[in-house]
Amino acid sequence: MEDGKLTVRAVERALDILLCFTDSSDLSLTEIASRVSLHKSTVHRLLASLEGKGFVIRDASSDKYRLGFRIWELSANMTHSDDPALILLPEMERLRDQLDETISLYVSDGLERVRVQAVQSNQAIRRVAPIGARMPLHVGASSKILVAFAEPEVQQSLLASPAWPAGLDKASFRQQLAEAKSLGFATSVEEREPGAAAVAVPILNRAHRLVAALAVSGPSNRLTLEKMMEHAPVLMEAARRMGKMIK
């Protein structure tokens, strides 16, 4: 039984190492060890096993690791027919061209939101949105949408979570959720990071269930509150079109 636990723990650690690459294309042994909070000797052994199976590749010139060919072989066999991140990409690209700002698609996962698709703005100064990035559900325009339009238990779980920030007023957050539900969109200005702003709307499928949050983001000095109010109806119309494309 003890051997079984050790085996499962080794698998968990190996998966943690692979997940380090969700927001970085290449990482050193030291960087990976720091991210997964393990000794470098342990990480080195796990990386050797992953490299042997083709899941990571070590660049001898830089002594850094990157994802290997096995990852792409696995992803090639994913079922894409019902994947909103792929189905909605052309519409997101058209929206980016129309608004000239970065467009992102978020889904909730537990008490976090995950960016599952993004189309970068063509502007020189733009909001860079890495796919796979995780953010807390208690802050940001997309978070408000994902909570406001979710099932009631999602909101209750979030507000009751021990991880809820001590300095964040729950009554104020509930009010923001009510406003988002009433207006059909939510905004944020420098809530999560300085200099960034966003406006988000819900994508509801044909059964009127929440699928994702669709957001436009950019520098706050360009994406002003007035500009976000102008973008909101355009974003809502795009979300309505996208919702009809999803079962």
JSON list of C-alpha atoms in Angstrom, two decimals:
[
{"chain": "A", "resi": 1, "resn": "MET", "atom": "CA", "xyz": [0.00, 0.00, 0.00]},
{"chain": "A", "resi": 2, "resn": "GLU", "atom": "CA", "xyz": [2.88, 2.34, 0.87]},
{"chain": "A", "resi": 3, "resn": "ASP", "atom": "CA", "xyz": [4.53, 1.65, -2.50]},
{"chain": "A", "resi": 4, "resn": "GLY", "atom": "CA", "xyz": [1.26, 2.53, -4.20]},
{"chain": "A", "resi": 5, "resn": "LYS", "atom": "CA", "xyz": [1.11, 5.88, -2.41]},
{"chain": "A", "resi": 6, "resn": "LEU", "atom": "CA", "xyz": [4.70, 6.64, -3.44]},
{"chain": "A", "resi": 7, "resn": "THR", "atom": "CA", "xyz": [3.90, 5.79, -7.05]},
{"chain": "A", "resi": 8, "resn": "VAL", "atom": "CA", "xyz": [0.85, 8.06, -7.09]},
{"chain": "A", "resi": 9, "resn": "ARG", "atom": "CA", "xyz": [2.87, 10.85, -5.49]},
{"chain": "A", "resi": 10, "resn": "ALA", "atom": "CA", "xyz": [5.54, 10.50, -8.17]},
{"chain": "A", "resi": 11, "resn": "VAL", "atom": "CA", "xyz": [2.87, 10.78, -10.86]},
{"chain": "A", "resi": 12, "resn": "GLU", "atom": "CA", "xyz": [1.42, 13.88, -9.19]},
{"chain": "A", "resi": 13, "resn": "ARG", "atom": "CA", "xyz": [4.86, 15.48, -9.05]},
{"chain": "A", "resi": 14, "resn": "ALA", "atom": "CA", "xyz": [5.55, 14.67, -12.70]},
{"chain": "A", "resi": 15, "resn": "LEU", "atom": "CA", "xyz": [2.24, 16.23, -13.68]},
{"chain": "A", "resi": 16, "resn": "ASP", "atom": "CA", "xyz": [3.04, 19.31, -11.58]},
{"chain": "A", "resi": 17, "resn": "ILE", "atom": "CA", "xyz": [6.26, 19.65, -13.55]},
{"chain": "A", "resi": 18, "resn": "LEU", "atom": "CA", "xyz": [4.40, 19.48, -16.87]},
{"chain": "A", "resi": 19, "resn": "LEU", "atom": "CA", "xyz": [1.93, 22.10, -15.64]},
{"chain": "A", "resi": 20, "resn": "CYS", "atom": "CA", "xyz": [4.83, 24.50, -15.11]},
{"chain": "A", "resi": 21, "resn": "PHE", "atom": "CA", "xyz": [4.86, 24.93, -18.88]},
{"chain": "A", "resi": 22, "resn": "THR", "atom": "CA", "xyz": [1.33, 26.36, -19.09]},
{"chain": "A", "resi": 23, "resn": "ASP", "atom": "CA", "xyz": [2.75, 29.88, -18.97]},
{"chain": "A", "resi": 24, "resn": "SER", "atom": "CA", "xyz": [6.39, 29.35, -19.98]},
{"chain": "A", "resi": 25, "resn": "SER", "atom": "CA", "xyz": [7.87, 27.79, -23.10]},
{"chain": "A", "resi": 26, "resn": "ASP", "atom": "CA", "xyz": [11.20, 26.78, -21.54]},
{"chain": "A", "resi": 27, "resn": "LEU", "atom": "CA", "xyz": [12.44, 26.51, -17.96]},
{"chain": "A", "resi": 28, "resn": "SER", "atom": "CA", "xyz": [15.66, 25.61, -16.19]},
{"chain": "A", "resi": 29, "resn": "LEU", "atom": "CA", "xyz": [15.95, 22.89, -13.56]},
{"chain": "A", "resi": 30, "resn": "THR", "atom": "CA", "xyz": [16.23, 25.55, -10.85]},
{"chain": "A", "resi": 31, "resn": "GLU", "atom": "CA", "xyz": [13.11, 27.36, -12.09]},
{"chain": "A", "resi": 32, "resn": "ILE", "atom": "CA", "xyz": [11.07, 24.16, -12.21]},
{"chain": "A", "resi": 33, "resn": "ALA", "atom": "CA", "xyz": [12.23, 23.07, -8.75]},
{"chain": "A", "resi": 34, "resn": "SER", "atom": "CA", "xyz": [11.23, 26.46, -7.36]},
{"chain": "A", "resi": 35, "resn": "ARG", "atom": "CA", "xyz": [7.78, 26.31, -8.95]},
{"chain": "A", "resi": 36, "resn": "VAL", "atom": "CA", "xyz": [6.94, 22.82, -7.68]},
{"chain": "A", "resi": 37, "resn": "SER", "atom": "CA", "xyz": [8.71, 23.32, -4.31]},
{"chain": "A", "resi": 38, "resn": "LEU", "atom": "CA", "xyz": [10.88, 20.21, -4.61]},
{"chain": "A", "resi": 39, "resn": "HIS", "atom": "CA", "xyz": [14.61, 19.55, -4.29]},
{"chain": "A", "resi": 40, "resn": "LYS", "atom": "CA", "xyz": [16.50, 19.84, -7.55]},
{"chain": "A", "resi": 41, "resn": "SER", "atom": "CA", "xyz": [17.70, 16.23, -7.27]},
{"chain": "A", "resi": 42, "resn": "THR", "atom": "CA", "xyz": [14.08, 14.99, -7.14]},
{"chain": "A", "resi": 43, "resn": "VAL", "atom": "CA", "xyz": [13.04, 17.21, -10.04]},
{"chain": "A", "resi": 44, "resn": "HIS", "atom": "CA", "xyz": [16.08, 16.08, -12.04]},
{"chain": "A", "resi": 45, "resn": "ARG", "atom": "CA", "xyz": [15.07, 12.42, -11.67]},
{"chain": "A", "resi": 46, "resn": "LEU", "atom": "CA", "xyz": [11.48, 13.16, -12.70]},
{"chain": "A", "resi": 47, "resn": "LEU", "atom": "CA", "xyz": [12.62, 15.23, -15.67]},
{"chain": "A", "resi": 48, "resn": "ALA", "atom": "CA", "xyz": [14.88, 12.38, -16.76]},
{"chain": "A", "resi": 49, "resn": "SER", "atom": "CA", "xyz": [11.88, 10.03, -16.79]},
{"chain": "A", "resi": 50, "resn": "LEU", "atom": "CA", "xyz": [9.71, 12.56, -18.64]},
{"chain": "A", "resi": 51, "resn": "GLU", "atom": "CA", "xyz": [12.51, 13.15, -21.15]},
{"chain": "A", "resi": 52, "resn": "GLY", "atom": "CA", "xyz": [12.92, 9.42, -21.69]},
{"chain": "A", "resi": 53, "resn": "LYS", "atom": "CA", "xyz": [9.23, 9.16, -22.62]},
{"chain": "A", "resi": 54, "resn": "GLY", "atom": "CA", "xyz": [9.36, 12.23, -24.88]},
{"chain": "A", "resi": 55, "resn": "PHE", "atom": "CA", "xyz": [7.21, 14.51, -22.70]},
{"chain": "A", "resi": 56, "resn": "VAL", "atom": "CA", "xyz": [9.99, 17.06, -22.24]},
{"chain": "A", "resi": 57, "resn": "ILE", "atom": "CA", "xyz": [13.12, 17.93, -24.19]},
{"chain": "A", "resi": 58, "resn": "ARG", "atom": "CA", "xyz": [16.32, 19.40, -22.76]},
{"chain": "A", "resi": 59, "resn": "ASP", "atom": "CA", "xyz": [18.12, 22.00, -24.85]},
{"chain": "A", "resi": 60, "resn": "ALA", "atom": "CA", "xyz": [21.81, 21.25, -24.34]},
{"chain": "A", "resi": 61, "resn": "SER", "atom": "CA", "xyz": [22.89, 24.75, -25.40]},
{"chain": "A", "resi": 62, "resn": "SER", "atom": "CA", "xyz": [20.76, 26.56, -22.80]},
{"chain": "A", "resi": 63, "resn": "ASP", "atom": "CA", "xyz": [20.31, 23.68, -20.34]},
{"chain": "A", "resi": 64, "resn": "LYS", "atom": "CA", "xyz": [16.59, 24.45, -20.29]},
{"chain": "A", "resi": 65, "resn": "TYR", "atom": "CA", "xyz": [13.62, 22.15, -20.72]},
{"chain": "A", "resi": 66, "resn": "ARG", "atom": "CA", "xyz": [10.59, 22.49, -23.00]},
{"chain": "A", "resi": 67, "resn": "LEU", "atom": "CA", "xyz": [7.59, 20.32, -23.83]},
{"chain": "A", "resi": 68, "resn": "GLY", "atom": "CA", "xyz": [8.34, 17.33, -26.05]},
{"chain": "A", "resi": 69, "resn": "PHE", "atom": "CA", "xyz": [6.72, 15.69, -29.05]},
{"chain": "A", "resi": 70, "resn": "ARG", "atom": "CA", "xyz": [4.59, 13.30, -26.96]},
{"chain": "A", "resi": 71, "resn": "ILE", "atom": "CA", "xyz": [2.49, 16.25, -25.74]},
{"chain": "A", "resi": 72, "resn": "TRP", "atom": "CA", "xyz": [1.62, 17.17, -29.33]},
{"chain": "A", "resi": 73, "resn": "GLU", "atom": "CA", "xyz": [0.84, 13.56, -30.21]},
{"chain": "A", "resi": 74, "resn": "LEU", "atom": "CA", "xyz": [-1.65, 13.42, -27.34]},
{"chain": "A", "resi": 75, "resn": "SER", "atom": "CA", "xyz": [-3.24, 16.76, -28.21]},
{"chain": "A", "resi": 76, "resn": "ALA", "atom": "CA", "xyz": [-3.71, 15.64, -31.82]},
{"chain": "A", "resi": 77, "resn": "ASN", "atom": "CA", "xyz": [-6.12, 12.96, -30.59]},
{"chain": "A", "resi": 78, "resn": "MET", "atom": "CA", "xyz": [-8.29, 15.29, -28.54]},
{"chain": "A", "resi": 79, "resn": "THR", "atom": "CA", "xyz": [-11.93, 15.60, -29.55]},
{"chain": "A", "resi": 80, "resn": "HIS", "atom": "CA", "xyz": [-12.34, 19.15, -30.83]},
{"chain": "A", "resi": 81, "resn": "SER", "atom": "CA", "xyz": [-15.89, 19.05, -32.19]},
{"chain": "A", "resi": 82, "resn": "ASP", "atom": "CA", "xyz": [-17.43, 20.49, -29.01]},
{"chain": "A", "resi": 83, "resn": "ASP", "atom": "CA", "xyz": [-14.48, 22.55, -27.79]},
{"chain": "A", "resi": 84, "resn": "PRO", "atom": "CA", "xyz": [-15.58, 26.20, -27.45]},
{"chain": "A", "resi": 85, "resn": "ALA", "atom": "CA", "xyz": [-11.96, 27.37, -27.52]},
{"chain": "A", "resi": 86, "resn": "LEU", "atom": "CA", "xyz": [-11.66, 26.13, -31.10]},
{"chain": "A", "resi": 87, "resn": "ILE", "atom": "CA", "xyz": [-15.22, 26.64, -32.30]},
{"chain": "A", "resi": 88, "resn": "LEU", "atom": "CA", "xyz": [-15.23, 30.29, -31.25]},
{"chain": "A", "resi": 89, "resn": "LEU", "atom": "CA", "xyz": [-11.72, 31.23, -32.40]},
{"chain": "A", "resi": 90, "resn": "PRO", "atom": "CA", "xyz": [-12.78, 32.66, -35.81]},
{"chain": "A", "resi": 91, "resn": "GLU", "atom": "CA", "xyz": [-15.43, 34.83, -34.11]},
{"chain": "A", "resi": 92, "resn": "MET", "atom": "CA", "xyz": [-12.86, 36.00, -31.58]},
{"chain": "A", "resi": 93, "resn": "GLU", "atom": "CA", "xyz": [-10.48, 36.97, -34.36]},
{"chain": "A", "resi": 94, "resn": "ARG", "atom": "CA", "xyz": [-13.22, 38.99, -36.07]},
{"chain": "A", "resi": 95, "resn": "LEU", "atom": "CA", "xyz": [-14.01, 40.70, -32.77]},
{"chain": "A", "resi": 96, "resn": "ARG", "atom": "CA", "xyz": [-10.32, 41.53, -32.26]},
{"chain": "A", "resi": 97, "resn": "ASP", "atom": "CA", "xyz": [-10.17, 43.09, -35.72]},
{"chain": "A", "resi": 98, "resn": "GLN", "atom": "CA", "xyz": [-13.32, 45.09, -34.98]},
{"chain": "A", "resi": 99, "resn": "LEU", "atom": "CA", "xyz": [-12.30, 46.41, -31.54]},
{"chain": "A", "resi": 100, "resn": "ASP", "atom": "CA", "xyz": [-8.51, 46.29, -32.00]},
{"chain": "A", "resi": 101, "resn": "GLU", "atom": "CA", "xyz": [-7.94, 44.96, -28.48]},
{"chain": "A", "resi": 102, "resn": "THR", "atom": "CA", "xyz": [-7.04, 41.56, -27.01]},
{"chain": "A", "resi": 103, "resn": "ILE", "atom": "CA", "xyz": [-9.94, 39.08, -26.83]},
{"chain": "A", "resi": 104, "resn": "SER", "atom": "CA", "xyz": [-9.97, 36.27, -24.26]},
{"chain": "A", "resi": 105, "resn": "LEU", "atom": "CA", "xyz": [-12.18, 33.33, -23.39]},
{"chain": "A", "resi": 106, "resn": "TYR", "atom": "CA", "xyz": [-12.38, 32.12, -19.77]},
{"chain": "A", "resi": 107, "resn": "VAL", "atom": "CA", "xyz": [-13.99, 29.17, -18.03]},
{"chain": "A", "resi": 108, "resn": "SER", "atom": "CA", "xyz": [-14.21, 28.49, -14.30]},
{"chain": "A", "resi": 109, "resn": "ASP", "atom": "CA", "xyz": [-12.37, 25.63, -12.64]},
{"chain": "A", "resi": 110, "resn": "GLY", "atom": "CA", "xyz": [-13.06, 25.32, -8.94]},
{"chain": "A", "resi": 111, "resn": "LEU", "atom": "CA", "xyz": [-12.33, 28.69, -7.35]},
{"chain": "A", "resi": 112, "resn": "GLU", "atom": "CA", "xyz": [-10.25, 29.87, -10.29]},
{"chain": "A", "resi": 113, "resn": "ARG", "atom": "CA", "xyz": [-10.80, 30.94, -13.87]},
{"chain": "A", "resi": 114, "resn": "VAL", "atom": "CA", "xyz": [-8.68, 29.67, -16.74]},
{"chain": "A", "resi": 115, "resn": "ARG", "atom": "CA", "xyz": [-7.96, 31.44, -20.01]},
{"chain": "A", "resi": 116, "resn": "VAL", "atom": "CA", "xyz": [-8.69, 28.75, -22.62]},
{"chain": "A", "resi": 117, "resn": "GLN", "atom": "CA", "xyz": [-8.37, 30.91, -25.72]},
{"chain": "A", "resi": 118, "resn": "ALA", "atom": "CA", "xyz": [-6.96, 34.33, -26.60]},
{"chain": "A", "resi": 119, "resn": "VAL", "atom": "CA", "xyz": [-6.42, 36.50, -29.66]},
{"chain": "A", "resi": 120, "resn": "GLN", "atom": "CA", "xyz": [-3.82, 39.21, -29.17]},
{"chain": "A", "resi": 121, "resn": "SER", "atom": "CA", "xyz": [-4.39, 42.81, -30.22]},
{"chain": "A", "resi": 122, "resn": "ASN", "atom": "CA", "xyz": [-2.30, 44.07, -33.14]},
{"chain": "A", "resi": 123, "resn": "GLN", "atom": "CA", "xyz": [-1.51, 47.29, -31.31]},
{"chain": "A", "resi": 124, "resn": "ALA", "atom": "CA", "xyz": [2.10, 47.94, -30.29]},
{"chain": "A", "resi": 125, "resn": "ILE", "atom": "CA", "xyz": [1.05, 48.36, -26.65]},
{"chain": "A", "resi": 126, "resn": "ARG", "atom": "CA", "xyz": [-1.38, 45.61, -25.86]},
{"chain": "A", "resi": 127, "resn": "ARG", "atom": "CA", "xyz": [-2.67, 43.24, -23.22]},
{"chain": "A", "resi": 128, "resn": "VAL", "atom": "CA", "xyz": [-0.72, 39.98, -23.49]},
{"chain": "A", "resi": 129, "resn": "ALA", "atom": "CA", "xyz": [-2.97, 37.06, -22.60]},
{"chain": "A", "resi": 130, "resn": "PRO", "atom": "CA", "xyz": [-1.24, 33.66, -22.29]},
{"chain": "A", "resi": 131, "resn": "ILE", "atom": "CA", "xyz": [-3.52, 30.66, -22.79]},
{"chain": "A", "resi": 132, "resn": "GLY", "atom": "CA", "xyz": [-3.73, 28.43, -19.74]},
{"chain": "A", "resi": 133, "resn": "ALA", "atom": "CA", "xyz": [-3.22, 31.25, -17.25]},
{"chain": "A", "resi": 134, "resn": "ARG", "atom": "CA", "xyz": [-5.15, 30.84, -13.99]},
{"chain": "A", "resi": 135, "resn": "MET", "atom": "CA", "xyz": [-6.61, 33.68, -11.96]},
{"chain": "A", "resi": 136, "resn": "PRO", "atom": "CA", "xyz": [-8.78, 33.89, -8.83]},
{"chain": "A", "resi": 137, "resn": "LEU", "atom": "CA", "xyz": [-12.55, 34.09, -9.21]},
{"chain": "A", "resi": 138, "resn": "HIS", "atom": "CA", "xyz": [-12.90, 36.96, -6.77]},
{"chain": "A", "resi": 139, "resn": "VAL", "atom": "CA", "xyz": [-11.36, 39.67, -8.95]},
{"chain": "A", "resi": 140, "resn": "GLY", "atom": "CA", "xyz": [-11.65, 40.89, -12.55]},
{"chain": "A", "resi": 141, "resn": "ALA", "atom": "CA", "xyz": [-14.44, 41.42, -15.07]},
{"chain": "A", "resi": 142, "resn": "SER", "atom": "CA", "xyz": [-14.44, 37.82, -16.34]},
{"chain": "A", "resi": 143, "resn": "SER", "atom": "CA", "xyz": [-14.53, 36.45, -12.78]},
{"chain": "A", "resi": 144, "resn": "LYS", "atom": "CA", "xyz": [-17.61, 38.54, -12.01]},
{"chain": "A", "resi": 145, "resn": "ILE", "atom": "CA", "xyz": [-19.34, 37.15, -15.09]},
{"chain": "A", "resi": 146, "resn": "LEU", "atom": "CA", "xyz": [-18.40, 33.54, -14.36]},
{"chain": "A", "resi": 147, "resn": "VAL", "atom": "CA", "xyz": [-19.73, 33.83, -10.81]},
{"chain": "A", "resi": 148, "resn": "ALA", "atom": "CA", "xyz": [-22.78, 36.01, -11.52]},
{"chain": "A", "resi": 149, "resn": "PHE", "atom": "CA", "xyz": [-24.12, 33.74, -14.28]},
{"chain": "A", "resi": 150, "resn": "ALA", "atom": "CA", "xyz": [-23.13, 30.42, -12.68]},
{"chain": "A", "resi": 151, "resn": "GLU", "atom": "CA", "xyz": [-25.27, 28.17, -10.53]},
{"chain": "A", "resi": 152, "resn": "PRO", "atom": "CA", "xyz": [-25.95, 29.62, -7.03]},
{"chain": "A", "resi": 153, "resn": "GLU", "atom": "CA", "xyz": [-23.73, 27.05, -5.33]},
{"chain": "A", "resi": 154, "resn": "VAL", "atom": "CA", "xyz": [-20.69, 28.41, -7.20]},
{"chain": "A", "resi": 155, "resn": "GLN", "atom": "CA", "xyz": [-21.18, 31.84, -5.65]},
{"chain": "A", "resi": 156, "resn": "GLN", "atom": "CA", "xyz": [-21.86, 30.33, -2.23]},
{"chain": "A", "resi": 157, "resn": "SER", "atom": "CA", "xyz": [-18.74, 28.17, -2.40]},
{"chain": "A", "resi": 158, "resn": "LEU", "atom": "CA", "xyz": [-16.59, 31.12, -3.40]},
{"chain": "A", "resi": 159, "resn": "LEU", "atom": "CA", "xyz": [-17.86, 33.42, -0.66]},
{"chain": "A", "resi": 160, "resn": "ALA", "atom": "CA", "xyz": [-17.52, 30.67, 1.97]},
{"chain": "A", "resi": 161, "resn": "SER", "atom": "CA", "xyz": [-14.00, 29.69, 0.90]},
{"chain": "A", "resi": 162, "resn": "PRO", "atom": "CA", "xyz": [-11.20, 30.05, 3.50]},
{"chain": "A", "resi": 163, "resn": "ALA", "atom": "CA", "xyz": [-9.11, 31.44, 0.64]},
{"chain": "A", "resi": 164, "resn": "TRP", "atom": "CA", "xyz": [-11.34, 34.53, 0.34]},
{"chain": "A", "resi": 165, "resn": "PRO", "atom": "CA", "xyz": [-9.07, 37.60, 0.77]},
{"chain": "A", "resi": 166, "resn": "ALA", "atom": "CA", "xyz": [-9.53, 39.17, 4.21]},
{"chain": "A", "resi": 167, "resn": "GLY", "atom": "CA", "xyz": [-9.55, 42.71, 2.85]},
{"chain": "A", "resi": 168, "resn": "LEU", "atom": "CA", "xyz": [-12.17, 42.11, 0.15]},
{"chain": "A", "resi": 169, "resn": "ASP", "atom": "CA", "xyz": [-15.71, 43.13, 1.15]},
{"chain": "A", "resi": 170, "resn": "LYS", "atom": "CA", "xyz": [-18.21, 40.37, 0.39]},
{"chain": "A", "resi": 171, "resn": "ALA", "atom": "CA", "xyz": [-21.21, 42.72, 0.34]},
{"chain": "A", "resi": 172, "resn": "SER", "atom": "CA", "xyz": [-19.52, 44.89, -2.29]},
{"chain": "A", "resi": 173, "resn": "PHE", "atom": "CA", "xyz": [-18.67, 41.81, -4.35]},
{"chain": "A", "resi": 174, "resn": "ARG", "atom": "CA", "xyz": [-22.29, 40.61, -4.20]},
{"chain": "A", "resi": 175, "resn": "GLN", "atom": "CA", "xyz": [-23.40, 44.04, -5.39]},
{"chain": "A", "resi": 176, "resn": "GLN", "atom": "CA", "xyz": [-21.00, 43.85, -8.34]},
{"chain": "A", "resi": 177, "resn": "LEU", "atom": "CA", "xyz": [-22.37, 40.42, -9.21]},
{"chain": "A", "resi": 178, "resn": "ALA", "atom": "CA", "xyz": [-25.94, 41.73, -9.12]},
{"chain": "A", "resi": 179, "resn": "GLU", "atom": "CA", "xyz": [-24.98, 44.62, -11.41]},
{"chain": "A", "resi": 180, "resn": "ALA", "atom": "CA", "xyz": [-23.25, 42.27, -13.83]},
{"chain": "A", "resi": 181, "resn": "LYS", "atom": "CA", "xyz": [-26.32, 40.02, -13.95]},
{"chain": "A", "resi": 182, "resn": "SER", "atom": "CA", "xyz": [-28.61, 43.01, -14.50]},
{"chain": "A", "resi": 183, "resn": "LEU", "atom": "CA", "xyz": [-26.50, 44.79, -17.12]},
{"chain": "A", "resi": 184, "resn": "GLY", "atom": "CA", "xyz": [-25.25, 41.68, -18.92]},
{"chain": "A", "resi": 185, "resn": "PHE", "atom": "CA", "xyz": [-21.61, 42.73, -18.65]},
{"chain": "A", "resi": 186, "resn": "ALA", "atom": "CA", "xyz": [-18.94, 43.54, -16.07]},
{"chain": "A", "resi": 187, "resn": "THR", "atom": "CA", "xyz": [-15.93, 45.85, -16.06]},
{"chain": "A", "resi": 188, "resn": "SER", "atom": "CA", "xyz": [-12.68, 46.03, -14.14]},
{"chain": "A", "resi": 189, "resn": "VAL", "atom": "CA", "xyz": [-10.01, 48.71, -13.98]},
{"chain": "A", "resi": 190, "resn": "GLU", "atom": "CA", "xyz": [-6.67, 47.78, -12.42]},
{"chain": "A", "resi": 191, "resn": "GLU", "atom": "CA", "xyz": [-8.35, 45.26, -10.12]},
{"chain": "A", "resi": 192, "resn": "ARG", "atom": "CA", "xyz": [-5.90, 42.44, -10.74]},
{"chain": "A", "resi": 193, "resn": "GLU", "atom": "CA", "xyz": [-2.87, 44.26, -12.10]},
{"chain": "A", "resi": 194, "resn": "PRO", "atom": "CA", "xyz": [-1.85, 47.91, -12.53]},
{"chain": "A", "resi": 195, "resn": "GLY", "atom": "CA", "xyz": [-2.48, 49.50, -15.92]},
{"chain": "A", "resi": 196, "resn": "ALA", "atom": "CA", "xyz": [-4.95, 46.87, -17.16]},
{"chain": "A", "resi": 197, "resn": "ALA", "atom": "CA", "xyz": [-8.69, 47.11, -17.81]},
{"chain": "A", "resi": 198, "resn": "ALA", "atom": "CA", "xyz": [-11.30, 44.71, -19.16]},
{"chain": "A", "resi": 199, "resn": "VAL", "atom": "CA", "xyz": [-14.97, 44.32, -19.98]},
{"chain": "A", "resi": 200, "resn": "ALA", "atom": "CA", "xyz": [-16.56, 40.86, -20.08]},
{"chain": "A", "resi": 201, "resn": "VAL", "atom": "CA", "xyz": [-19.87, 39.25, -21.00]},
{"chain": "A", "resi": 202, "resn": "PRO", "atom": "CA", "xyz": [-21.32, 35.74, -20.61]},
{"chain": "A", "resi": 203, "resn": "ILE", "atom": "CA", "xyz": [-21.58, 33.24, -23.44]},
{"chain": "A", "resi": 204, "resn": "LEU", "atom": "CA", "xyz": [-24.72, 31.18, -22.93]},
{"chain": "A", "resi": 205, "resn": "ASN", "atom": "CA", "xyz": [-25.36, 28.09, -25.03]},
{"chain": "A", "resi": 206, "resn": "ARG", "atom": "CA", "xyz": [-28.62, 27.22, -26.76]},
{"chain": "A", "resi": 207, "resn": "ALA", "atom": "CA", "xyz": [-29.91, 25.80, -23.47]},
{"chain": "A", "resi": 208, "resn": "HIS", "atom": "CA", "xyz": [-29.14, 29.19, -21.82]},
{"chain": "A", "resi": 209, "resn": "ARG", "atom": "CA", "xyz": [-26.43, 27.69, -19.65]},
{"chain": "A", "resi": 210, "resn": "LEU", "atom": "CA", "xyz": [-23.17, 29.52, -19.00]},
{"chain": "A", "resi": 211, "resn": "VAL", "atom": "CA", "xyz": [-20.33, 28.24, -21.16]},
{"chain": "A", "resi": 212, "resn": "ALA", "atom": "CA", "xyz": [-17.63, 30.88, -20.76]},
{"chain": "A", "resi": 213, "resn": "ALA", "atom": "CA", "xyz": [-16.84, 34.53, -20.24]},
{"chain": "A", "resi": 214, "resn": "LEU", "atom": "CA", "xyz": [-15.82, 36.57, -23.27]},
{"chain": "A", "resi": 215, "resn": "ALA", "atom": "CA", "xyz": [-13.57, 39.53, -22.50]},
{"chain": "A", "resi": 216, "resn": "VAL", "atom": "CA", "xyz": [-11.91, 42.49, -24.16]},
{"chain": "A", "resi": 217, "resn": "SER", "atom": "CA", "xyz": [-8.81, 43.72, -22.33]},
{"chain": "A", "resi": 218, "resn": "GLY", "atom": "CA", "xyz": [-6.16, 46.36, -22.83]},
{"chain": "A", "resi": 219, "resn": "PRO", "atom": "CA", "xyz": [-4.19, 49.18, -21.22]},
{"chain": "A", "resi": 220, "resn": "SER", "atom": "CA", "xyz": [-6.39, 51.20, -18.87]},
{"chain": "A", "resi": 221, "resn": "ASN", "atom": "CA", "xyz": [-5.29, 54.51, -20.41]},
{"chain": "A", "resi": 222, "resn": "ARG", "atom": "CA", "xyz": [-6.75, 53.36, -23.74]},
{"chain": "A", "resi": 223, "resn": "LEU", "atom": "CA", "xyz": [-9.53, 51.06, -22.57]},
{"chain": "A", "resi": 224, "resn": "THR", "atom": "CA", "xyz": [-11.26, 53.71, -20.48]},
{"chain": "A", "resi": 225, "resn": "LEU", "atom": "CA", "xyz": [-14.61, 53.20, -18.77]},
{"chain": "A", "resi": 226, "resn": "GLU", "atom": "CA", "xyz": [-16.25, 55.23, -21.55]},
{"chain": "A", "resi": 227, "resn": "LYS", "atom": "CA", "xyz": [-14.62, 53.06, -24.20]},
{"chain": "A", "resi": 228, "resn": "MET", "atom": "CA", "xyz": [-15.65, 49.88, -22.37]},
{"chain": "A", "resi": 229, "resn": "MET", "atom": "CA", "xyz": [-19.26, 51.09, -22.34]},
{"chain": "A", "resi": 230, "resn": "GLU", "atom": "CA", "xyz": [-19.01, 51.49, -26.11]},
{"chain": "A", "resi": 231, "resn": "HIS", "atom": "CA", "xyz": [-17.54, 48.01, -26.50]},
{"chain": "A", "resi": 232, "resn": "ALA", "atom": "CA", "xyz": [-20.08, 46.27, -24.23]},
{"chain": "A", "resi": 233, "resn": "PRO", "atom": "CA", "xyz": [-22.99, 46.12, -26.73]},
{"chain": "A", "resi": 234, "resn": "VAL", "atom": "CA", "xyz": [-20.64, 44.88, -29.46]},
{"chain": "A", "resi": 235, "resn": "LEU", "atom": "CA", "xyz": [-19.28, 42.24, -27.11]},
{"chain": "A", "resi": 236, "resn": "MET", "atom": "CA", "xyz": [-22.76, 41.16, -26.04]},
{"chain": "A", "resi": 237, "resn": "GLU", "atom": "CA", "xyz": [-23.89, 40.76, -29.64]},
{"chain": "A", "resi": 238, "resn": "ALA", "atom": "CA", "xyz": [-20.79, 38.70, -30.42]},
{"chain": "A", "resi": 239, "resn": "ALA", "atom": "CA", "xyz": [-21.48, 36.52, -27.37]},
{"chain": "A", "resi": 240, "resn": "ARG", "atom": "CA", "xyz": [-25.05, 35.93, -28.58]},
{"chain": "A", "resi": 241, "resn": "ARG", "atom": "CA", "xyz": [-23.74, 34.74, -31.94]},
{"chain": "A", "resi": 242, "resn": "MET", "atom": "CA", "xyz": [-21.17, 32.52, -30.28]},
{"chain": "A", "resi": 243, "resn": "GLY", "atom": "CA", "xyz": [-23.76, 31.00, -27.94]},
{"chain": "A", "resi": 244, "resn": "LYS", "atom": "CA", "xyz": [-25.77, 29.77, -30.91]},
{"chain": "A", "resi": 245, "resn": "MET", "atom": "CA", "xyz": [-22.71, 27.85, -32.12]},
{"chain": "A", "resi": 246, "resn": "ILE", "atom": "CA", "xyz": [-22.45, 25.78, -28.94]},
{"chain": "A", "resi": 247, "resn": "LYS", "atom": "CA", "xyz": [-24.69, 22.91, -27.86]}
]
